[in-house]
PDB file of C-alpha atoms in Angstrom:
ATOM      1  CA  GLN A  19       5.862  17.159  -0.938  1.00 83.00           C
ATOM      2  CA  VAL A  20       3.094  14.998   0.379  1.00 91.00           C
ATOM      3  CA  GLN A  21       2.532  13.527   3.898  1.00 94.00           C
ATOM      4  CA  LEU A  22       1.092  10.147   4.248  1.00 97.00           C
ATOM      5  CA  VAL A  23      -0.737   8.503   7.223  1.00 97.00           C
ATOM      6  CA  GLU A  24      -1.757   4.643   7.248  1.00 98.00           C
ATOM      7  CA  SER A  25      -4.528   3.105   9.151  1.00 98.00           C
ATOM      8  CA  GLY A  26      -6.388  -0.075   9.399  1.00 98.00           C
ATOM      9  CA  GLY A  27      -4.081  -2.337  10.617  1.00 97.00           C
ATOM     10  CA  GLY A  28      -4.630  -4.982  13.208  1.00 98.00           C
ATOM     11  CA  LEU A  29      -4.793  -8.616  14.134  1.00 98.00           C
ATOM     12  CA  VAL A  30      -6.717 -11.012  12.139  1.00 98.00           C
ATOM     13  CA  GLN A  31      -7.195 -14.848  11.672  1.00 98.00           C
ATOM     14  CA  ALA A  32      -5.759 -16.554   8.539  1.00 98.00           C
ATOM     15  CA  GLY A  33      -8.509 -16.470   5.815  1.00 98.00           C
ATOM     16  CA  GLY A  34      -9.649 -12.983   7.004  1.00 98.00           C
ATOM     17  CA  SER A  35      -9.804  -9.591   5.476  1.00 98.00           C
ATOM     18  CA  LEU A  36      -8.434  -6.049   6.328  1.00 98.00           C
ATOM     19  CA  ARG A  37      -8.547  -2.743   4.514  1.00 98.00           C
ATOM     20  CA  LEU A  38      -5.716  -0.429   4.734  1.00 98.00           C
ATOM     21  CA  SER A  39      -6.078   3.229   4.112  1.00 98.00           C
ATOM     22  CA  CYS A  40      -3.594   6.074   3.544  1.00 98.00           C
ATOM     23  CA  ALA A  41      -4.621   9.573   3.843  1.00 98.00           C
ATOM     24  CA  ALA A  42      -2.397  12.184   2.095  1.00 96.00           C
ATOM     25  CA  SER A  43      -2.152  15.752   3.038  1.00 93.00           C
ATOM     26  CA  GLY A  44      -1.686  18.580   0.319  1.00 75.00           C
ATOM     27  CA  ARG A  45      -3.294  18.903  -3.060  1.00 71.00           C
ATOM     28  CA  THR A  46      -0.564  17.157  -5.103  1.00 88.00           C
ATOM     29  CA  PHE A  47      -1.912  13.508  -4.078  1.00 93.00           C
ATOM     30  CA  SER A  48      -3.568  13.127  -7.649  1.00 92.00           C
ATOM     31  CA  MET A  49      -0.279  13.953  -9.183  1.00 93.00           C
ATOM     32  CA  TYR A  50       1.476  10.811  -7.752  1.00 95.00           C
ATOM     33  CA  ASP A  51       1.511   7.329  -8.683  1.00 97.00           C
ATOM     34  CA  MET A  52       0.931   5.392  -5.357  1.00 97.00           C
ATOM     35  CA  GLY A  53       2.211   2.207  -3.896  1.00 98.00           C
ATOM     36  CA  TRP A  54       2.011  -0.143  -0.926  1.00 98.00           C
ATOM     37  CA  PHE A  55       5.132  -2.059   0.513  1.00 98.00           C
ATOM     38  CA  ARG A  56       5.583  -4.246   3.582  1.00 98.00           C
ATOM     39  CA  GLN A  57       8.425  -5.211   5.891  1.00 98.00           C
ATOM     40  CA  ALA A  58       8.569  -8.406   7.925  1.00 97.00           C
ATOM     41  CA  PRO A  59      11.037  -8.808  10.827  1.00 93.00           C
ATOM     42  CA  GLY A  60      14.250  -9.690   9.488  1.00 95.00           C
ATOM     43  CA  LYS A  61      13.325  -9.100   6.037  1.00 97.00           C
ATOM     44  CA  GLU A  62      13.824  -6.176   3.373  1.00 97.00           C
ATOM     45  CA  ARG A  63      10.934  -3.864   2.684  1.00 97.00           C
ATOM     46  CA  GLU A  64       9.119  -5.355  -0.508  1.00 98.00           C
ATOM     47  CA  PHE A  65       6.791  -3.837  -2.899  1.00 98.00           C
ATOM     48  CA  VAL A  66       3.235  -5.133  -2.568  1.00 98.00           C
ATOM     49  CA  ALA A  67       0.915  -3.195  -5.104  1.00 98.00           C
ATOM     50  CA  GLY A  68       0.922   0.012  -6.876  1.00 98.00           C
ATOM     51  CA  ILE A  69      -1.594   2.277  -8.834  1.00 98.00           C
ATOM     52  CA  ASN A  70      -0.984   5.114 -11.296  1.00 97.00           C
ATOM     53  CA  TRP A  71      -2.288   8.590 -10.590  1.00 95.00           C
ATOM     54  CA  SER A  72      -5.405   8.163 -12.585  1.00 94.00           C
ATOM     55  CA  ALA A  73      -6.229   4.643 -11.357  1.00 92.00           C
ATOM     56  CA  GLY A  74      -5.933   3.426 -14.659  1.00 93.00           C
ATOM     57  CA  SER A  75      -3.012   0.986 -14.107  1.00 96.00           C
ATOM     58  CA  THR A  76      -2.296  -1.289 -11.227  1.00 98.00           C
ATOM     59  CA  ALA A  77       0.656  -3.683 -10.408  1.00 98.00           C
ATOM     60  CA  TYR A  78       0.964  -6.501  -7.876  1.00 98.00           C
ATOM     61  CA  ALA A  79       3.505  -8.605  -6.408  1.00 98.00           C
ATOM     62  CA  ASP A  80       3.084 -12.272  -7.360  1.00 98.00           C
ATOM     63  CA  SER A  81       2.545 -13.218  -3.645  1.00 98.00           C
ATOM     64  CA  VAL A  82      -0.694 -11.142  -3.423  1.00 98.00           C
ATOM     65  CA  LYS A  83      -2.145 -11.471  -6.826  1.00 98.00           C
ATOM     66  CA  GLY A  84      -5.796 -12.393  -6.612  1.00 98.00           C
ATOM     67  CA  ARG A  85      -5.880 -11.670  -2.807  1.00 98.00           C
ATOM     68  CA  PHE A  86      -5.096  -7.884  -2.597  1.00 98.00           C
ATOM     69  CA  THR A  87      -6.665  -5.008  -4.341  1.00 98.00           C
ATOM     70  CA  ILE A  88      -5.300  -1.359  -4.583  1.00 98.00           C
ATOM     71  CA  ALA A  89      -7.531   1.416  -5.254  1.00 98.00           C
ATOM     72  CA  ARG A  90      -7.467   5.201  -4.930  1.00 98.00           C
ATOM     73  CA  ASP A  91      -9.889   8.092  -4.324  1.00 97.00           C
ATOM     74  CA  ASN A  92      -8.291  11.459  -5.604  1.00 95.00           C
ATOM     75  CA  ALA A  93     -11.119  13.417  -4.441  1.00 94.00           C
ATOM     76  CA  LYS A  94     -10.643  12.231  -0.782  1.00 95.00           C
ATOM     77  CA  ASN A  95      -6.700  12.228  -1.243  1.00 96.00           C
ATOM     78  CA  THR A  96      -6.811   8.547   0.166  1.00 97.00           C
ATOM     79  CA  LEU A  97      -5.183   5.289  -1.037  1.00 98.00           C
ATOM     80  CA  TYR A  98      -6.524   1.866  -0.098  1.00 98.00           C
ATOM     81  CA  LEU A  99      -5.478  -1.803   0.166  1.00 98.00           C
ATOM     82  CA  GLN A 100      -8.142  -4.338   0.507  1.00 98.00           C
ATOM     83  CA  MET A 101      -6.475  -7.580   1.752  1.00 98.00           C
ATOM     84  CA  ASP A 102      -8.469 -10.865   1.461  1.00 98.00           C
ATOM     85  CA  SER A 103      -7.648 -14.454   2.002  1.00 98.00           C
ATOM     86  CA  LEU A 104      -4.831 -13.372   4.369  1.00 98.00           C
ATOM     87  CA  LYS A 105      -2.112 -15.786   5.247  1.00 98.00           C
ATOM     88  CA  PRO A 106       0.557 -15.739   8.241  1.00 97.00           C
ATOM     89  CA  GLU A 107       3.162 -14.725   5.755  1.00 97.00           C
ATOM     90  CA  ASP A 108       1.345 -11.464   5.136  1.00 98.00           C
ATOM     91  CA  THR A 109       2.170 -10.375   8.721  1.00 98.00           C
ATOM     92  CA  ALA A 110       4.357  -7.221   8.309  1.00 98.00           C
ATOM     93  CA  VAL A 111       4.393  -3.565   8.819  1.00 98.00           C
ATOM     94  CA  TYR A 112       2.643  -1.905   5.658  1.00 98.00           C
ATOM     95  CA  TYR A 113       3.761   1.465   4.308  1.00 98.00           C
ATOM     96  CA  CYS A 114       2.234   3.550   1.744  1.00 98.00           C
ATOM     97  CA  ALA A 115       4.307   5.503  -0.600  1.00 98.00           C
ATOM     98  CA  ALA A 116       4.289   8.116  -3.201  1.00 96.00           C
ATOM     99  CA  LEU A 117       6.324   6.934  -6.132  1.00 96.00           C
ATOM    100  CA  GLY A 118       8.391   8.437  -8.644  1.00 91.00           C
ATOM    101  CA  ALA A 119       6.684   6.467 -11.107  1.00 91.00           C
ATOM    102  CA  LEU A 120       4.666   3.172 -11.002  1.00 92.00           C
ATOM    103  CA  ARG A 121       6.825   1.731 -13.741  1.00 92.00           C
ATOM    104  CA  THR A 122       9.944   1.872 -11.536  1.00 91.00           C
ATOM    105  CA  ARG A 123       8.228   1.370  -8.184  1.00 94.00           C
ATOM    106  CA  SER A 124      10.614   3.955  -6.730  1.00 94.00           C
ATOM    107  CA  PRO A 125       9.330   5.553  -3.503  1.00 95.00           C
ATOM    108  CA  ARG A 126       9.613   9.368  -2.907  1.00 94.00           C
ATOM    109  CA  TYR A 127       7.578   9.715   0.240  1.00 95.00           C
ATOM    110  CA  TRP A 128       6.820   7.274   2.948  1.00 96.00           C
ATOM    111  CA  GLY A 129       4.039   7.093   5.581  1.00 97.00           C
ATOM    112  CA  GLN A 130       5.058   5.601   9.106  1.00 97.00           C
ATOM    113  CA  GLY A 131       3.645   2.196   8.613  1.00 98.00           C
ATOM    114  CA  THR A 132       0.668   0.198  10.056  1.00 98.00           C
ATOM    115  CA  GLN A 133       1.139  -3.361  11.505  1.00 98.00           C
ATOM    116  CA  VAL A 134      -0.886  -6.256  10.295  1.00 98.00           C
ATOM    117  CA  THR A 135      -0.648  -9.522  12.017  1.00 98.00           C
ATOM    118  CA  VAL A 136      -2.080 -12.707  10.729  1.00 98.00           C
ATOM    119  CA  SER A 137      -2.522 -15.627  13.164  1.00 97.00           C
ATOM    120  CA  SER A 138      -2.768 -19.225  11.934  1.00 94.00           C
TER     121      SER A 138
END
């Protein structure tokens, strides 16, 4: 099992940037493929980006390709999401998740979420 704690959310103007972090406890972080999801008010939670255990493979939702970058540091047990060129439609609670597999994007463990608000 792995415990996940997100940080780095906040309020930013459209066109700005934020970097989210997800700190994982335990020694098993490097064994998991990891992902970021988000949930906007009144909408279902959706996949944003994923990365495999070795950082050799990544995947992105079409809506964020070219603007968001996922990365991980296994030595620091930390997952990141660099978000650039933010848009008001990126406003949501962002969750990190340990995945069953990047291919399936199926979450096994969730963090508590961090709010990102993009003003127009």
